[in-house]
Tab-separated table of C-alpha atoms and ligand atoms in Angstrom:
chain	number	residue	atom	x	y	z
A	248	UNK	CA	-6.458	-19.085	16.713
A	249	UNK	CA	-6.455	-20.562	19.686
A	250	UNK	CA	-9.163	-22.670	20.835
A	251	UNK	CA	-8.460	-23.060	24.356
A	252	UNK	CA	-9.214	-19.416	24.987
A	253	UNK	CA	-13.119	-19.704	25.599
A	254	UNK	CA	-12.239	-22.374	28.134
A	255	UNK	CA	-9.386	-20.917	30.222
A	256	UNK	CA	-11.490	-18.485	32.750
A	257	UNK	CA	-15.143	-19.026	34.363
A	258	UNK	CA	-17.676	-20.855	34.653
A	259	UNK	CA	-19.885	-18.071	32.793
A	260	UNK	CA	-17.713	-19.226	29.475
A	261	UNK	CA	-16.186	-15.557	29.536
A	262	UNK	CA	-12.096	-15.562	29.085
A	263	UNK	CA	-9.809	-14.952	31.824
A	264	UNK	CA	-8.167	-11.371	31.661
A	265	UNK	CA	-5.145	-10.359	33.116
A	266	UNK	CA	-2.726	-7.562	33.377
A	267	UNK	CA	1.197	-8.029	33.474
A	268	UNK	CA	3.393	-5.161	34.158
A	269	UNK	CA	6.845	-5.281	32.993
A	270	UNK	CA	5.593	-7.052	29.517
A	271	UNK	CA	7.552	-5.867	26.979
A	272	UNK	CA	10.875	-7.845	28.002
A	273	UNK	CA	12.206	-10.772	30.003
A	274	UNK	CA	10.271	-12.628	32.260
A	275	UNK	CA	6.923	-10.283	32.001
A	276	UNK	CA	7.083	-10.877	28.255
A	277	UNK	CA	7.419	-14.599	28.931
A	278	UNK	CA	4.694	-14.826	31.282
A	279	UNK	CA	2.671	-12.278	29.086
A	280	UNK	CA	3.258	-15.015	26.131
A	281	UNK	CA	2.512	-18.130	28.164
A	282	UNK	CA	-1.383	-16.270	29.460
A	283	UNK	CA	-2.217	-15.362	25.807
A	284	UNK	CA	-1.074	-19.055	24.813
A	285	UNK	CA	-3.570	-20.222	27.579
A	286	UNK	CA	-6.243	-18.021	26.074
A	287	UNK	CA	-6.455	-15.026	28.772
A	288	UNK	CA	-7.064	-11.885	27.617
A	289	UNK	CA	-4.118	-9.062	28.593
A	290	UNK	CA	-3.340	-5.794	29.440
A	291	UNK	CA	0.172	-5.176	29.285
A	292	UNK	CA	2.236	-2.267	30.482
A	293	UNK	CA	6.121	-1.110	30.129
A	294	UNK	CA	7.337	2.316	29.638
A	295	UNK	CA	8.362	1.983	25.827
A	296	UNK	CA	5.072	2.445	23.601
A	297	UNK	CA	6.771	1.305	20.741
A	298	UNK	CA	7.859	-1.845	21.687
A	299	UNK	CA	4.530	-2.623	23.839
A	300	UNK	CA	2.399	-1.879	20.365
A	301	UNK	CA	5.003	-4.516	19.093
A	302	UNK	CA	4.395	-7.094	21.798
A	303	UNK	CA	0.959	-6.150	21.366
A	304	UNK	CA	0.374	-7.362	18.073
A	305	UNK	CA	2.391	-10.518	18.560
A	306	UNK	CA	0.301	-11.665	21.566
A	307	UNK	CA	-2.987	-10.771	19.235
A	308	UNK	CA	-1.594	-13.605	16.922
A	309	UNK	CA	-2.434	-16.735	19.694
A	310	UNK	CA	-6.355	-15.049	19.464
A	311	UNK	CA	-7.009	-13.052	22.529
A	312	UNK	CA	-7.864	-9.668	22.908
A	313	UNK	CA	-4.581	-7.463	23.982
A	314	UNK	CA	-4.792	-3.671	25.610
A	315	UNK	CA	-1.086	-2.075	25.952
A	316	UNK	CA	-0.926	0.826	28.025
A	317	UNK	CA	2.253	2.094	28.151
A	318	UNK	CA	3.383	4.062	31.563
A	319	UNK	CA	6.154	4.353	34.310
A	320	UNK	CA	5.082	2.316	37.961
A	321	UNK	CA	7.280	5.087	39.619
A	322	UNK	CA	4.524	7.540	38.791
A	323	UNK	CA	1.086	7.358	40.909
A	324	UNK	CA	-0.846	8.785	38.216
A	325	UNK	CA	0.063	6.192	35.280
A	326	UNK	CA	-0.143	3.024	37.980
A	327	UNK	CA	-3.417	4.418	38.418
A	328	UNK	CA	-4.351	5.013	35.213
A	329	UNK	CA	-2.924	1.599	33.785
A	330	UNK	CA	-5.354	-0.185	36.602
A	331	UNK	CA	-8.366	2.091	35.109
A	332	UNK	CA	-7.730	0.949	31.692
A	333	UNK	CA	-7.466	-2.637	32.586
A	334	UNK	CA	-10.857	-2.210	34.025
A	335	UNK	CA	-12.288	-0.527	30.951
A	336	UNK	CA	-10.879	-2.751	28.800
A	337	UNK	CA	-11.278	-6.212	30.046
A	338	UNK	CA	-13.672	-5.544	33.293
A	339	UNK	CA	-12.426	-8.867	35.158
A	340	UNK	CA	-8.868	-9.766	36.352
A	341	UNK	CA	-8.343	-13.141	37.109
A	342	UNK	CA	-4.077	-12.678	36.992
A	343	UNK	CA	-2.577	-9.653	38.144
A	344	UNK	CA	1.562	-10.454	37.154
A	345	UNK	CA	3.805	-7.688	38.892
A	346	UNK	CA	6.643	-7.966	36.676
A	347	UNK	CA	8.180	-4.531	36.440
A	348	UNK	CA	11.352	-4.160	38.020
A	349	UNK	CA	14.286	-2.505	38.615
A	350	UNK	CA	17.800	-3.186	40.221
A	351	UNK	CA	21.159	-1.533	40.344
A	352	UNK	CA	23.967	-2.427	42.402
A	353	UNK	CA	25.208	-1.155	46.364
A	354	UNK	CA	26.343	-1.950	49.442
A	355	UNK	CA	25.095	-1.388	52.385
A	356	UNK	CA	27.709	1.375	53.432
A	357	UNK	CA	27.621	2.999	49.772
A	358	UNK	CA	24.209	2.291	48.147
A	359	UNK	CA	23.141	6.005	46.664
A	360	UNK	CA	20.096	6.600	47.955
A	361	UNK	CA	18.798	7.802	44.649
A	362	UNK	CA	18.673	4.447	43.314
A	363	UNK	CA	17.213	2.983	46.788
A	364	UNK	CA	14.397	5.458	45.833
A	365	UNK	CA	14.106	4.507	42.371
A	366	UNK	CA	13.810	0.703	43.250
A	367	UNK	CA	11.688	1.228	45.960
A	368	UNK	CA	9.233	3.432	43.599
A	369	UNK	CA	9.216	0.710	41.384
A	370	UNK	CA	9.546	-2.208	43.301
A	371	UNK	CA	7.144	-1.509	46.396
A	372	UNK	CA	5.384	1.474	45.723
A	373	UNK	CA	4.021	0.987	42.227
A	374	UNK	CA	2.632	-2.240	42.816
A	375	UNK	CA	1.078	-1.277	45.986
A	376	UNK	CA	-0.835	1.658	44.502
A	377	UNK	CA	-1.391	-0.940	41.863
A	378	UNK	CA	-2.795	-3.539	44.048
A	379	UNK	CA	-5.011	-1.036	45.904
A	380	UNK	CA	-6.318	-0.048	42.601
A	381	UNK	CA	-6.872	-3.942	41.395
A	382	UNK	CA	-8.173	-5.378	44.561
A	383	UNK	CA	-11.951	-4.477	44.013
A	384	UNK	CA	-11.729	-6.019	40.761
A	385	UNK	CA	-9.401	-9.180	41.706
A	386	UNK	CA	-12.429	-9.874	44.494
A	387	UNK	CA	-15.228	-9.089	42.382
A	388	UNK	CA	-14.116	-11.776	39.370
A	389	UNK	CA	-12.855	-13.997	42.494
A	390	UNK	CA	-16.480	-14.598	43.781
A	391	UNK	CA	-17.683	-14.637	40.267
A	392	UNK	CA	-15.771	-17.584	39.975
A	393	UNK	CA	-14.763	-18.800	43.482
A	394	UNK	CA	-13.390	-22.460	42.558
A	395	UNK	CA	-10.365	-20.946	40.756
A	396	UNK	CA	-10.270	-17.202	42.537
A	397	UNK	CA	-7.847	-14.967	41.667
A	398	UNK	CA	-4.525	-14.482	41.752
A	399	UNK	CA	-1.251	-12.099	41.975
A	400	UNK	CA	1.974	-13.228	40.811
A	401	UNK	CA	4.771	-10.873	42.058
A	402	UNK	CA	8.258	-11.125	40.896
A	403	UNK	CA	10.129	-11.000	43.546
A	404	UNK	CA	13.972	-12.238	44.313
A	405	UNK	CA	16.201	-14.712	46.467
A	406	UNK	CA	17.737	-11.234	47.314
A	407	UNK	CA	14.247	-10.622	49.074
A	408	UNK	CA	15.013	-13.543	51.294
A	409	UNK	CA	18.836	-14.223	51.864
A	410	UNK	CA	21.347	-11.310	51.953
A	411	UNK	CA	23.136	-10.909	48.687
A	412	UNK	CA	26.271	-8.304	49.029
A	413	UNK	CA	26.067	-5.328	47.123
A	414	UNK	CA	22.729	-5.826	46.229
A	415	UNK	CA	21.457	-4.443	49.499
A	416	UNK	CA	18.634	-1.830	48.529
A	417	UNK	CA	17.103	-4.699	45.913
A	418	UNK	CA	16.894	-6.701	48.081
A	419	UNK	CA	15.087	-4.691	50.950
A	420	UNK	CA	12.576	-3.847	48.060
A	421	UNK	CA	12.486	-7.134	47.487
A	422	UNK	CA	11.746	-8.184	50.785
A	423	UNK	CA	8.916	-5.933	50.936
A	424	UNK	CA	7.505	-6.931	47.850
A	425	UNK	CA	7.671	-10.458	49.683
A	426	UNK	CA	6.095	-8.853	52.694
A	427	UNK	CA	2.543	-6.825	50.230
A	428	UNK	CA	2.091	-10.405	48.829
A	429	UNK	CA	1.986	-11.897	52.661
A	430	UNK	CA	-0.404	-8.738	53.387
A	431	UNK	CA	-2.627	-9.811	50.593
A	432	UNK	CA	-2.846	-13.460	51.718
A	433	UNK	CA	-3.522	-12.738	55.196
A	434	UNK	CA	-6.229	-10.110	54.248
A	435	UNK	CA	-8.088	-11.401	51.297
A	436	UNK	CA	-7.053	-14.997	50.513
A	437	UNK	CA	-10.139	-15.976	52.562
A	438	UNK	CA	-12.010	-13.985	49.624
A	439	UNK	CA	-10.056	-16.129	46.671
A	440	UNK	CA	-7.779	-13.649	46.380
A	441	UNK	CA	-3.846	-14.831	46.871
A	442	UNK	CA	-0.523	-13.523	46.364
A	443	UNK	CA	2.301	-15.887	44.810
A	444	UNK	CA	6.096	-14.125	45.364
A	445	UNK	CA	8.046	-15.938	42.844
A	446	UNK	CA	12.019	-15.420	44.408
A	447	UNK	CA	14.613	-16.470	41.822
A	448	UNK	CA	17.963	-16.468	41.767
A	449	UNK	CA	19.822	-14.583	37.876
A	450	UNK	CA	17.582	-15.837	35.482
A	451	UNK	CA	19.157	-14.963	31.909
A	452	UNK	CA	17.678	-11.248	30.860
A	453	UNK	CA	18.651	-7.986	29.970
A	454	UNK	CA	18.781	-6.912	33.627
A	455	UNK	CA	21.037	-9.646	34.773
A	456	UNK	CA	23.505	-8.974	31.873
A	457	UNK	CA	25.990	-6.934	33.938
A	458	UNK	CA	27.157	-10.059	35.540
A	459	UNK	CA	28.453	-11.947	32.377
A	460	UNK	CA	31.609	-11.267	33.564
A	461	UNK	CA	31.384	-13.631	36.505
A	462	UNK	CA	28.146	-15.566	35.677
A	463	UNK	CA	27.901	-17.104	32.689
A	464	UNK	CA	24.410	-16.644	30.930
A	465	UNK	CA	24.294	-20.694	30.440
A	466	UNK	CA	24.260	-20.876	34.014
A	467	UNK	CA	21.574	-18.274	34.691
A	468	UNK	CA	17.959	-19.701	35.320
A	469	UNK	CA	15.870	-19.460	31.789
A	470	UNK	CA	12.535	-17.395	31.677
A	471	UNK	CA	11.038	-20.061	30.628
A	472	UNK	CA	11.381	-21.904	34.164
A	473	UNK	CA	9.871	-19.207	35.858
A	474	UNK	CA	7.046	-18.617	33.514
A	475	UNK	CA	5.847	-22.372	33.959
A	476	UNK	CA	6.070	-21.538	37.846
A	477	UNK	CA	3.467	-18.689	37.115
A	478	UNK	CA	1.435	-20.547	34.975
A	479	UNK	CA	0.634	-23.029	37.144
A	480	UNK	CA	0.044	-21.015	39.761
A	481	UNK	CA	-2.623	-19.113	37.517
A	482	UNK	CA	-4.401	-23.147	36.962
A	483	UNK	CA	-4.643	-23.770	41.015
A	484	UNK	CA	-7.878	-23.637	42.838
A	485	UNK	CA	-8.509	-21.223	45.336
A	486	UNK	CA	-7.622	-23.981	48.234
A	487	UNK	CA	-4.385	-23.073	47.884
A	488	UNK	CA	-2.187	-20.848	48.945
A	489	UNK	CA	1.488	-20.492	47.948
A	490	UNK	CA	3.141	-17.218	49.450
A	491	UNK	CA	6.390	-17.451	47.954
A	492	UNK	CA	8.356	-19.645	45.222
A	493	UNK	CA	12.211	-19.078	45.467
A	494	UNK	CA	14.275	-20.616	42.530
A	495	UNK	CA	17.969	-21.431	42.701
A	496	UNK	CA	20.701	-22.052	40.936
A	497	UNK	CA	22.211	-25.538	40.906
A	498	UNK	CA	25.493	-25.438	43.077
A	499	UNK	CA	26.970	-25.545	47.061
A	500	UNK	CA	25.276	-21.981	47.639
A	501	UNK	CA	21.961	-22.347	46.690
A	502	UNK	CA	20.976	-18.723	48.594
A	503	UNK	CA	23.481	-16.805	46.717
A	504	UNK	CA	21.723	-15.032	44.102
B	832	LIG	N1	16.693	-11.192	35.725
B	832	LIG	C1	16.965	-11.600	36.943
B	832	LIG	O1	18.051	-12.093	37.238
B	832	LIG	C2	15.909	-11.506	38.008
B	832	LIG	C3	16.060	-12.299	39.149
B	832	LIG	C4	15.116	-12.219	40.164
B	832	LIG	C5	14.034	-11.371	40.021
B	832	LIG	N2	13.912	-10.595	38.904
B	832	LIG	C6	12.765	-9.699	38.835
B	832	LIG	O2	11.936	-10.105	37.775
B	832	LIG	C7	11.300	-8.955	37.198
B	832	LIG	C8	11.546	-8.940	35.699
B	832	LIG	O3	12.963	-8.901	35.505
B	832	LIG	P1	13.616	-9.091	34.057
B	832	LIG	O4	14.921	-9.701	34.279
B	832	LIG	O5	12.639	-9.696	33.140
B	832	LIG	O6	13.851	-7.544	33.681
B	832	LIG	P2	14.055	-6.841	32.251
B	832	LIG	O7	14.418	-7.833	31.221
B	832	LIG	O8	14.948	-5.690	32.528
B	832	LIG	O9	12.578	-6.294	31.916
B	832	LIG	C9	11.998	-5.364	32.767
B	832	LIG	C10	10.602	-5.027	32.289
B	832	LIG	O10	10.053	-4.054	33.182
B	832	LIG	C11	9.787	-2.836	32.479
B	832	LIG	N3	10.116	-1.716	33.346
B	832	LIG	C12	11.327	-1.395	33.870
B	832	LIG	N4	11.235	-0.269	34.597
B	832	LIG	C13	9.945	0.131	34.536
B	832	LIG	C14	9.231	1.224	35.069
B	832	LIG	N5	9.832	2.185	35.801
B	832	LIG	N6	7.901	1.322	34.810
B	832	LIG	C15	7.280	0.395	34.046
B	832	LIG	N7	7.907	-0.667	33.513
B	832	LIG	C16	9.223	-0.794	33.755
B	832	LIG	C17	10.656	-2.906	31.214
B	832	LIG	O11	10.141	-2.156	30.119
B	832	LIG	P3	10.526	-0.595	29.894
B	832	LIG	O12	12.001	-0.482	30.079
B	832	LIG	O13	10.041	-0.288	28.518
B	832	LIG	O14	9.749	0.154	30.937
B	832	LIG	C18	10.592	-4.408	30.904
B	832	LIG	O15	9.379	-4.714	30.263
B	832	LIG	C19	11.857	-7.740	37.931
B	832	LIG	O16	10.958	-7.350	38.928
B	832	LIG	C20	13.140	-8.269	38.545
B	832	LIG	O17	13.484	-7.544	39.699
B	832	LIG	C21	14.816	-10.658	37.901
């Protein structure tokens, strides 16, 4: 049981609660792991049931309460939906993690723009439907506890911020992934609500693993890096600000992806 998880959330001794899409694998699950070993309370969300039930019940064994609600973020009605049952089940949301993600490869002269539509469904468009859902609830538990706020943690990408070839459509979805989080900041930080882009380079996943054959996983970033990025970012106050975190890879190009 974990005992820091009356402690980890307000001043009224309730828990913090958050909701992570993208849970069930990589760096969601990470981050997902490193909240419920803080003590928040979690929704989490990924298209496979199965495997969020199993996720589920392995977060429930650090002692805080865990809703999964399974859905795609390409579909309006289940980002909606997943927001609604966050509410329901938690009625606060101190984190909101935008983990979900997809990427597939393309050049600007030959990217198919049915993948730039799938990536930008899931990339952009989910999470803002998502955020325009969660706002009323990220300010409402923000000014019920307005020395911490609250806080969105996007993943984002290098590829958001420096051109990477072939990765062209990512990285425009990317960018305006980068570009919602700046939106929230400059409408609602002043309300102790802020947006954190977290832009790494590979970090070693399932979704990087079509690279092994130039990038060796041992020279990937690990999740765990980036999930001690988020987790600080979670224990700021609401003083500060931090748009954007962008994580390299050791070498002569840090920029590349
Ligand atoms: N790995 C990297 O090198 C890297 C680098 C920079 C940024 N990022 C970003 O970091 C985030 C996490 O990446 P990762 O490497 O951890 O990816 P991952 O291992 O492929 O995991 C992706 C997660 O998102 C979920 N997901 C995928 N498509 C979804 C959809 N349409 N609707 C709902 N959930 C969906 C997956 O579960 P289901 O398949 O069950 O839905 C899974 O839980 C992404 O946004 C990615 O763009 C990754």
């Amino acid at each position: 049981m974990n005992t820091r998880a009356v402690t980890a959330g307000s001043p009224e001794g309730e828990r913090s609660a958050a909701l992570v899409t993208g849970a069930s694998r990589g760096i969601g699950l990470g981050i997902a792991q490193g909240l419920a070993r803080a003590g928040h309370d979690l929704t989490i969300t990924a298209r496979d049931a199965g495997l969020l039930e199993k996720t589920a019940d392995d977060l429930r064994s650090w002692g805080v309460r865990v809703h999964p609600v399974a859905g795609d973020m390409a579909d309006e009605d289940d980002v909606r939906r997943i927001a609604h049952a966050h509410t329901g089940a938690h009625r606060r949301l101190d984190v909101l993690v935008i983990g979900a993600g997809v990427g597939s490869a393309g050049a600007v002269g030959n990217a198919p723009m049915r993948r730039f539509d799938k990536q930008f469904a899931v990339n952009v468009r989910g999470p803002l439907v998502l955020l325009q859902e969660a706002l009323p609830l990220l300010r409402e538990t923000a000014a019920r506890n307005p020395a911490r706020g609250a806080k969105v943690i996007a993943l984002a990408s290098i590829t958001g911020l420096a051109p990477e070839p072939a990765l062209s459509a990512y990285g425009a979805s990317k960018a305006a992934l980068i570009s919602l989080c700046r939106s929230v900041n400059a409408e609602v930080s002043a309300d102790a609500v802020s947006a954190t882009a977290i832009c790494p380079g590979y970090v070693d996943t399932d979704m990087s693993a079509w690279t092994h054959d130039r990038i060796d996983p041992t020279d990937m970033i690990r999740v765990e890096d980036i999930v001690e990025l988020a987790l600080a970012v979670t224990r700021l106050s609401a003083r500060a600000v931090v748009p954007e975190m962008v994580v390299t890879r050791p070498g002569e190009r840090p920029w590349r992806a």
